[in-house]
Coordinates of C-alpha atoms and ligand atoms in Angstrom, one line a residue:
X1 CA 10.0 -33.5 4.6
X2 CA 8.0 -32.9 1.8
X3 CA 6.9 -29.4 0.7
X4 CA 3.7 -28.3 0.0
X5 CA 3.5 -25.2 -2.1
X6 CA 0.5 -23.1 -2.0
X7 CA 1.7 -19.8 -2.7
X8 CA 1.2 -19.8 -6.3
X9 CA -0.3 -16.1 -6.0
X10 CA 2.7 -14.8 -5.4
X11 CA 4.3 -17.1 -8.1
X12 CA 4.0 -20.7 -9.8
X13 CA 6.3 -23.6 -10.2
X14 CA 7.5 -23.7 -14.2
X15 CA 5.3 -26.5 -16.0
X16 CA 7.5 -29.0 -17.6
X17 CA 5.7 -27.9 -21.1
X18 CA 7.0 -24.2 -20.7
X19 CA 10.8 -25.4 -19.9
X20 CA 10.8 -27.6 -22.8
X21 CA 10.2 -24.7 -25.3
X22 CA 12.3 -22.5 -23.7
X23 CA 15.4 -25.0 -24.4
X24 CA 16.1 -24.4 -27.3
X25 CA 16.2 -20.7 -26.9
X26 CA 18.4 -20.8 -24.3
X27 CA 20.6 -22.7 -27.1
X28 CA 20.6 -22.7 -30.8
X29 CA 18.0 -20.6 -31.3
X30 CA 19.8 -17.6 -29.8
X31 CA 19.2 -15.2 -32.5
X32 CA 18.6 -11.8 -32.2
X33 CA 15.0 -11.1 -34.1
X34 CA 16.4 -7.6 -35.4
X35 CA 19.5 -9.4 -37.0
X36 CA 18.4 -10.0 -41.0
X37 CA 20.6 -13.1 -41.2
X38 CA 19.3 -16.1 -41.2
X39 CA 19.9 -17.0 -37.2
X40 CA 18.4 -13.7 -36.8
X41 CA 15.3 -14.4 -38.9
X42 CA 14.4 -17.8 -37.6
X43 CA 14.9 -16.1 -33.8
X44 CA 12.3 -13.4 -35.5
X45 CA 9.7 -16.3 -36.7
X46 CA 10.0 -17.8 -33.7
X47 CA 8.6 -14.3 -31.6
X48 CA 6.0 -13.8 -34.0
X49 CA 4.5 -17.2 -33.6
X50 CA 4.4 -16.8 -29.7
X51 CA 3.1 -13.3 -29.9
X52 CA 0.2 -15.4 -32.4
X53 CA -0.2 -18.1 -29.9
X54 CA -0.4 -15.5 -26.7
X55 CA -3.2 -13.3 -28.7
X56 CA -5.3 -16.0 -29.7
X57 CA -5.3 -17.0 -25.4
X58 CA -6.7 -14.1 -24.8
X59 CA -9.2 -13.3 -28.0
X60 CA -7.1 -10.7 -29.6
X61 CA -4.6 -9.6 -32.5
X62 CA -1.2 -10.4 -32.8
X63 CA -0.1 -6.6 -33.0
X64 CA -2.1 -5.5 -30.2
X65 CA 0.4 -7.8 -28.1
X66 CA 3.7 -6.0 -26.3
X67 CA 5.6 -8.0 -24.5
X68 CA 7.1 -6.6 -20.9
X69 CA 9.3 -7.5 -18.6
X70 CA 6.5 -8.5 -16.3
X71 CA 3.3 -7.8 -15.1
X72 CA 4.7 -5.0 -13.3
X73 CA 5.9 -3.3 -15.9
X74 CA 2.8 -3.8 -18.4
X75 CA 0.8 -2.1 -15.5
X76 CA 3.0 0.6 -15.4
X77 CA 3.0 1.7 -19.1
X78 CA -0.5 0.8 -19.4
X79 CA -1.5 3.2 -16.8
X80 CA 1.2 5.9 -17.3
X81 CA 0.5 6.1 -21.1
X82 CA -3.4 6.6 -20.4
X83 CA -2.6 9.2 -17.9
X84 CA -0.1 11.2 -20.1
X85 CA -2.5 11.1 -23.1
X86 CA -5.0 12.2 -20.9
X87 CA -3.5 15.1 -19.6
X88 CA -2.9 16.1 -23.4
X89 CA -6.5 16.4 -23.6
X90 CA -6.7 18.3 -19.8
X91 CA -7.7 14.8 -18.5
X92 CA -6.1 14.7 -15.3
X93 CA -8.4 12.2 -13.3
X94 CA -7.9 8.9 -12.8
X95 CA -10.3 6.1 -11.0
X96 CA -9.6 2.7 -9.2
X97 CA -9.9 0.8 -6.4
X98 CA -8.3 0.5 -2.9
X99 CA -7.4 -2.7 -2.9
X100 CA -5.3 -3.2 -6.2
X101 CA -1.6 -4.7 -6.4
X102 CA 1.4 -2.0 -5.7
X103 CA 2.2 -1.9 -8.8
X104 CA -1.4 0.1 -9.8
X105 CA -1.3 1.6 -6.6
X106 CA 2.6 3.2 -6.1
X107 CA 2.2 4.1 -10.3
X108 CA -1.1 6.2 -9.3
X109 CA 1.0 7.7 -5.9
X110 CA 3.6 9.0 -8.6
X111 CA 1.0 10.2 -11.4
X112 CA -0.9 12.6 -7.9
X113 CA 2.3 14.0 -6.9
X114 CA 2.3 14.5 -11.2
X115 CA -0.7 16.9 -10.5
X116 CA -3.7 13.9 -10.9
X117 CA -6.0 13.5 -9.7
X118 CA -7.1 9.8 -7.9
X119 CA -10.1 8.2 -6.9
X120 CA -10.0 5.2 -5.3
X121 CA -13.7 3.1 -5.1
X122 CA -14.6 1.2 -2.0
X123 CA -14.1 -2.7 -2.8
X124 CA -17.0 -3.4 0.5
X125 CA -16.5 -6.8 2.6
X126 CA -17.3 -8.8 -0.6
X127 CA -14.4 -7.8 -2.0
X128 CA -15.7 -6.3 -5.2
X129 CA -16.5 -2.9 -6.9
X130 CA -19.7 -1.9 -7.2
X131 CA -20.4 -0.7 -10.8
X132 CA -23.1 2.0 -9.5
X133 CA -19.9 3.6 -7.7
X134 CA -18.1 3.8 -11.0
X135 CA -21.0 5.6 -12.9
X136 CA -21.0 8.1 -9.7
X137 CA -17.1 8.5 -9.6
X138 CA -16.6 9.1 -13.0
X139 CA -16.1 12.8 -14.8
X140 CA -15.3 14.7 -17.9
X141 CA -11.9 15.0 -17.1
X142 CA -11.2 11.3 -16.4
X143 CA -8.8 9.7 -18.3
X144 CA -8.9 6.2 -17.6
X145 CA -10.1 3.8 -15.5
X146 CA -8.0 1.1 -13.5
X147 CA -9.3 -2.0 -12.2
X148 CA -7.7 -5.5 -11.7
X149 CA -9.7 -8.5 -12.9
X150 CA -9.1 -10.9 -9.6
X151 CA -7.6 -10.0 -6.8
X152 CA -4.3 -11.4 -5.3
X153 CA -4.7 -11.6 -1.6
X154 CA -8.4 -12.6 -1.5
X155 CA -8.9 -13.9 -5.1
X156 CA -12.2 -12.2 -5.3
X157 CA -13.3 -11.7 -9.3
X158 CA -15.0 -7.9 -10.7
X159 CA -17.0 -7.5 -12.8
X160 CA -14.9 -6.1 -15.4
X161 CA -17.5 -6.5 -18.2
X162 CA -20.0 -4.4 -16.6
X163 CA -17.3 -2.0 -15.3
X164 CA -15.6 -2.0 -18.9
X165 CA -18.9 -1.1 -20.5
X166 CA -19.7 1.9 -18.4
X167 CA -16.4 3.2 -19.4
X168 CA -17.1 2.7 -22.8
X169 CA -20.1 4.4 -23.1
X170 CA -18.1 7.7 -21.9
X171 CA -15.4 7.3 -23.8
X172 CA -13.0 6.4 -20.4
X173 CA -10.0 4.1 -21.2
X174 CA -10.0 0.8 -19.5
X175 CA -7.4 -1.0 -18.0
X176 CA -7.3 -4.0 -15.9
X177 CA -4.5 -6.0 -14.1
X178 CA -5.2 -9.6 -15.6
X179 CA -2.2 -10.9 -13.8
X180 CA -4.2 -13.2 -11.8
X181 CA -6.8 -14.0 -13.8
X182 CA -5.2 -15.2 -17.1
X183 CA -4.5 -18.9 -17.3
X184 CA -7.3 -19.6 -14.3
X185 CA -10.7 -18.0 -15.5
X186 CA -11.5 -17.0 -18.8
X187 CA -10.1 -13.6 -20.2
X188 CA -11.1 -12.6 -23.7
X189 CA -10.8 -9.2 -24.3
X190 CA -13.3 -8.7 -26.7
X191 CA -16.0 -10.2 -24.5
X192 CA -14.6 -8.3 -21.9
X193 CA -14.5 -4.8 -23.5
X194 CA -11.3 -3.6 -22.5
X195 CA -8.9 -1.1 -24.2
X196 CA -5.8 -2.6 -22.3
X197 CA -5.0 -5.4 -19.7
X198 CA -1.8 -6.9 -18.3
X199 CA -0.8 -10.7 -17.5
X200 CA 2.4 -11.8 -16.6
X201 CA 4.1 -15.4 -17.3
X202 CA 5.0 -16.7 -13.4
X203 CA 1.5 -16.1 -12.4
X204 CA 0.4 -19.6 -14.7
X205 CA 4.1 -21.8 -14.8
X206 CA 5.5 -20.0 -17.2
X207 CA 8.8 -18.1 -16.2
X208 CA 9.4 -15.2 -14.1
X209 CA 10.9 -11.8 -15.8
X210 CA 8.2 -11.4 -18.8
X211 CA 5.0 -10.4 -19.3
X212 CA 2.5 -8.3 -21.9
X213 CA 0.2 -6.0 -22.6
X214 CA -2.3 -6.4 -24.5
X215 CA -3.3 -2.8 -26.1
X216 CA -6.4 -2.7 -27.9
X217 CA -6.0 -1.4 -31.9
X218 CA -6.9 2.0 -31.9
X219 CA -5.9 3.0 -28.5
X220 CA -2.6 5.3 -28.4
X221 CA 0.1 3.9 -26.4
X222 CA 3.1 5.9 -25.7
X223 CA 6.9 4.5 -25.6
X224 CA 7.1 3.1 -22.5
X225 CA 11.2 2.2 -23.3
X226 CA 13.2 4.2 -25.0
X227 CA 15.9 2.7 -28.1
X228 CA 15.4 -0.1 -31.0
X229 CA 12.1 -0.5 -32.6
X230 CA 11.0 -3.6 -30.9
X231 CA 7.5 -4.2 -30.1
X232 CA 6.1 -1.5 -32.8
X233 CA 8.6 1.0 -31.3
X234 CA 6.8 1.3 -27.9
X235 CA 9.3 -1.1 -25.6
X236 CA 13.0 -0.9 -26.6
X237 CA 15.2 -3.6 -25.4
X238 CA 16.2 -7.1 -27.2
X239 CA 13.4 -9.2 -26.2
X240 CA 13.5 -12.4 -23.7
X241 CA 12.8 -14.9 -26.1
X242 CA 13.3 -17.8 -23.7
X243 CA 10.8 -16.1 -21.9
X244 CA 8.5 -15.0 -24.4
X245 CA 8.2 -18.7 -25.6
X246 CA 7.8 -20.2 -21.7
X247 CA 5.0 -17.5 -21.2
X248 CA 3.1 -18.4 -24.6
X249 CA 3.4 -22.4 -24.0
X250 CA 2.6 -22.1 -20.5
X251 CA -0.6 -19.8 -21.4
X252 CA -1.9 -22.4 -23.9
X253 CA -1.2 -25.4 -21.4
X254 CA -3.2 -22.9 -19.0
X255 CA -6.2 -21.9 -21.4
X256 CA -6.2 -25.9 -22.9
X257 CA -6.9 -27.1 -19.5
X258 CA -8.9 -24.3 -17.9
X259 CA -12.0 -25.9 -17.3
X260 CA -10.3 -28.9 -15.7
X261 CA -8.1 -27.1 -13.8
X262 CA -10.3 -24.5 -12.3
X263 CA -12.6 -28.1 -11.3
X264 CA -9.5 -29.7 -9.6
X265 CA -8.4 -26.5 -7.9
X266 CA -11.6 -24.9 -6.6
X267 CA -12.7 -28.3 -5.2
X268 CA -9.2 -28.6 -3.9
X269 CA -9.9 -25.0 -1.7
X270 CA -13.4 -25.7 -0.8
X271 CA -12.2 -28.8 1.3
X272 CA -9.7 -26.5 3.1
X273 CA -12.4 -23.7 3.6
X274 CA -14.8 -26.7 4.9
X275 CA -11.5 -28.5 7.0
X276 CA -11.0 -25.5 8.8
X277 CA -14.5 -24.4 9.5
X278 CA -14.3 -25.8 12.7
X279 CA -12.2 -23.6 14.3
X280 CA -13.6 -21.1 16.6
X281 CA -13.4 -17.3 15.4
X282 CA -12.3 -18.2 11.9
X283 CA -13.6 -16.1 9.0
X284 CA -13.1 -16.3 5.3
X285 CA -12.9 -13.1 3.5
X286 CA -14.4 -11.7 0.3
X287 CA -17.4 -13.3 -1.5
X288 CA -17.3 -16.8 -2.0
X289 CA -18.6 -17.4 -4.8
X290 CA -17.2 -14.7 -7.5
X291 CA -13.4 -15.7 -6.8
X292 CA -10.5 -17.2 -8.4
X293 CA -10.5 -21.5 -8.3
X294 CA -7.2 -21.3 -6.2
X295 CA -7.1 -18.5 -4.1
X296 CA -8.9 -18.6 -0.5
X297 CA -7.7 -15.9 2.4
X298 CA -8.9 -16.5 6.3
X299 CA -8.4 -14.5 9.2
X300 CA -7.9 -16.1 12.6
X301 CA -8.4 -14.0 15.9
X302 CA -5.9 -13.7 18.5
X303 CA -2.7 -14.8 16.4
X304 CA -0.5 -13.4 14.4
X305 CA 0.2 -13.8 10.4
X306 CA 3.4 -13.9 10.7
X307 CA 4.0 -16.5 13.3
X308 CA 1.5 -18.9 11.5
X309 CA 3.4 -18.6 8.1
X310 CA 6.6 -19.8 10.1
X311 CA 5.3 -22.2 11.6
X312 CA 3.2 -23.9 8.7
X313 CA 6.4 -23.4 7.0
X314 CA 8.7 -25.4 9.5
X315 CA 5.8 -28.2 8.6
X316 CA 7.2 -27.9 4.9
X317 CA 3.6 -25.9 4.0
X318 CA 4.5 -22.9 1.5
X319 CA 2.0 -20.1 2.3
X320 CA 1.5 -16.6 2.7
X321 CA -0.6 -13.4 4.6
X322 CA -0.3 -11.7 1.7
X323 CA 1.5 -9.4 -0.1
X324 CA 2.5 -6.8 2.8
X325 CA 3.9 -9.0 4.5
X326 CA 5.9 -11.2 2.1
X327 CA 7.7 -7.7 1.6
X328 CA 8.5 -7.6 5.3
X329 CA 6.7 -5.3 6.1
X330 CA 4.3 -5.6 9.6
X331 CA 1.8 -3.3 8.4
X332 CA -1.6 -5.0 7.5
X333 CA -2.7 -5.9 4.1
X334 CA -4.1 -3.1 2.6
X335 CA -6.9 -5.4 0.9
X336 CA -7.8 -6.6 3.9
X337 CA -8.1 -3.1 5.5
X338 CA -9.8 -2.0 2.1
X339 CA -12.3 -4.6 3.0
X340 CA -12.7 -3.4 6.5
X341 CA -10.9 -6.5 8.5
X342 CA -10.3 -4.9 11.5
X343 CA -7.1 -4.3 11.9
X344 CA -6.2 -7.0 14.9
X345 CA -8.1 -9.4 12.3
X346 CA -5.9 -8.7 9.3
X347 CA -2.6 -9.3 11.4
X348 CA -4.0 -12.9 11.8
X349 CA -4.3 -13.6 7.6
X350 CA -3.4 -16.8 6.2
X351 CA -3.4 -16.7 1.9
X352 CA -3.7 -20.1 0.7
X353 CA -3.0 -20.4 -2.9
X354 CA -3.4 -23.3 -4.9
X355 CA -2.7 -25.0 -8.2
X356 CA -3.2 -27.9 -10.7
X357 CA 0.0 -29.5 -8.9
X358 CA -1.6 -29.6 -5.2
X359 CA -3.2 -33.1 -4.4
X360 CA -5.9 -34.5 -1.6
X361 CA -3.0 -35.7 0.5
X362 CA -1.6 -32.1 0.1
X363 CA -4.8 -30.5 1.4
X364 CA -5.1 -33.2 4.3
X365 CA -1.8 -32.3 5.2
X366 CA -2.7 -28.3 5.5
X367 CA -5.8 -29.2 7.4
X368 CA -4.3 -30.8 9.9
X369 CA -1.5 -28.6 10.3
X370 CA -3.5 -25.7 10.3
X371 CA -5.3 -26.6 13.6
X372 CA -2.4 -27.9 15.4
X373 CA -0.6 -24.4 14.4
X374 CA -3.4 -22.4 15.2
X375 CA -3.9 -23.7 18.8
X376 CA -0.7 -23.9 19.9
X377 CA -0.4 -20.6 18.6
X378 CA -3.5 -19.2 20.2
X379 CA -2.1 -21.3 23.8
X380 CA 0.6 -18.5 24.0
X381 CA -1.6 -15.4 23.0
X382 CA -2.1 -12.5 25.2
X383 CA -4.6 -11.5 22.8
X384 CA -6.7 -14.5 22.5
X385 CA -7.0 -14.5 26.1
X386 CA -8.4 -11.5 26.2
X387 CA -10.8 -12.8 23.6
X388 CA -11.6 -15.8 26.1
X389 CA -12.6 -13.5 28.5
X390 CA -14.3 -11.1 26.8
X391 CA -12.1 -8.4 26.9
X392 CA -11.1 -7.6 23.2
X393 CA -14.6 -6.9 21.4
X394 CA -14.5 -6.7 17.7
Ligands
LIG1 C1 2.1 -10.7 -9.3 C2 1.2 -9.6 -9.7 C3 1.6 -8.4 -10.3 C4 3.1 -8.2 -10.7 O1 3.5 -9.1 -11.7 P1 5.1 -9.3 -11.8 O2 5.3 -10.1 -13.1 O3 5.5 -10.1 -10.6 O4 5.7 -8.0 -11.9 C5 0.7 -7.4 -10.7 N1 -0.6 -7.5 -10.3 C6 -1.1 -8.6 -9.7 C7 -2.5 -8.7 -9.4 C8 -0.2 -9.7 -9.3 O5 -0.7 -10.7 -8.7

């Protein structure tokens, strides 16, 4: 049996490009860039071409790169250094959204037991955050402003621009979660506006365990890791280089090839939203036209997520219901919820997530399974009976 993998929201298989110039890293370039040897000082080169190469993806300096450990962690000392220097100032207010990734989320549930203050805006049934909401939620004691650039369950893109610009104007730090976004929609951070935003490598086939943040010149940002001087003294540690090298080559493949890929990919997911439109009490959710290429999330009454991940899996089909329950957990998404899916809808989400590497045969494949899954699953559902009859009203 083949497999089918279209979970790439939750990660991506590593392009043959990013292995190849990781290699040598893993091998004779093993040089510590600190050393001021020779080994050490070609390791050192090597780092400060990458961190080149990564900035100019993205529209920005070289030293307004940091490498992380992942997109997690660049979220984390993006949002607690804002907050922190805030509270300096008696900023202790912080805005974002309700359907952002756990790692925004759980960092803005430590910061309010801290003593901040959090305001999370409504992300509607499109998916997106209003701007006018912004302008209303913002104060004089805000210190920054969080808000991802796409979103990882439904896909659905903000308008960070606008959103950026609004914070600008009253002197609000921005920071958004790219880690979606980069290496499948445009990010430039000048165009964009923004005084900090994260991307991590497994998101676009680089490798897993590394990541960045990009911190806009100008804008403080505390040490997140305390030790050696590495990245301008703000994240300690002996830096990944294998990793730092697979995210940069695999984030040039990604920005080379955008406009191609995004082409393949969204035409890719529109055949599966059109394949499946046929089944009865079948919604897609969030807008459907300001969303990633790859990403498309549906709801199907009377069955559960779960069961239909399982069993599209047995079929050799990767996918997902999102992020709550890839942890295990049988709560609904909270995006879905944020969205207002009911919750007996959200406990029925499939997350298909595609890439570059998915084919037409792939997508016929998921198609067909999808149907067969979803009546046989329905056949032995208490609940969609009760939808047959009428009983269960939305
Ligand atoms: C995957 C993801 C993260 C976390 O990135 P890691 O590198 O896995 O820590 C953060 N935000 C969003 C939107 C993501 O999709």
């Amino acid at each position: 049996m083949n497999t089918v993998y279209v979970d790439n929201a939750a990660t991506t298989q590593l392009s043959e490009t990013a292995l190849n110039a990781m290699l040598p890293l893993l091998k004779e370039t093993y040089g510590n860039p600190s050393s001021l040897h020779h080994i050490g000082q070609i390791a050192k080169e090597v780092l400060e071409d990458a961190r080149e190469r990564v900035a100019k993806c993205i529209n920005a300096a070289p030293n307004e790169i940091y490498f992380t450990s992942c997109g997690t962690e660049a979220d984390n000392q993006a949002i607690l250094s804002a907050a922190y220097n805030g509270a300096k100032k008696g900023k202790k207010h912080i805005i974002s959204s309700k359907f952002e990734h756990h790692a925004v989320l759980h960092t803005l549930e430590k910061l309010k037991k801290e003593g901040f203050e959090i305001t999370l805006l409504d992300v509607y049934k499109e998916g997106i955050v209003r701007v006018e909401d912004l302008k209303a939620a913002l104060r004089d004691d805000t210190a920054l402003v969080t808000i991802m650039m796409a979103n990882n369950e439904v896909g659905t893109i903000q308008p960070i621009k606008e959103l950026a610009a609004v914070c600008k104007e009253k002197g609000v730090t921005f920071h958004t979660d790219a880690v979606q976004a980069a290496g499948h929609i445009k990010v430039d951070v000048k165009d964009l506006g923004v005084d900090m935003l994260s991307v991590s490598g497994h998101k676009f086939h680089g490798p897993k365990g590394i990541g960045f943040l990009y911190c806009k010149k100008g804008v403080p940002l505390q040490v997140f890791m305390n030790g050696g001087a590495q990245e301008r003294n703000r994240r300690a540690g002996t830096e990944n280089m294998a990793g730092i090298v697979g995210l940069a080559a695999a984030l040039e493949e990604a920005v080379n090839n955008l406009d191609k890929n995004a082409e393949k990919v969204s035409k890719l997911r529109d055949r599966i939203i059109n394949g499946v439109s046929d089944i009865e009490m079948c919604t897609v959710n969030g807008d459907l036209e300001r969303r990633l290429p790859g990403t498309v999330n549906m709801c199907f009454e009377g069955i559960e997520g779960e069961g239909l991940i399982l069993l599209l899996d047995q079929k050799g089909i990767c996918s997902s219901s999102g992020s709550a329950c890839t942890s295990g957990s049988l709560d609904p998404s909270h995006v879905l919820l944020a969205m207002g899916v009911p919750v007996e809808s959200a406990h029925g989400s499939l997350r298909i997530s595609l890439s570059e590497y998915n084919t037409d045969e792939e997508v016929d494949l998921i198609i067909k399974t999808i149907h067969e899954v979803v009546v046989y699953l329905r056949s032995i559902s208490p609940v969609w009976e009760k939808i047959q009859k009428g009983e269960v009203v939305e």
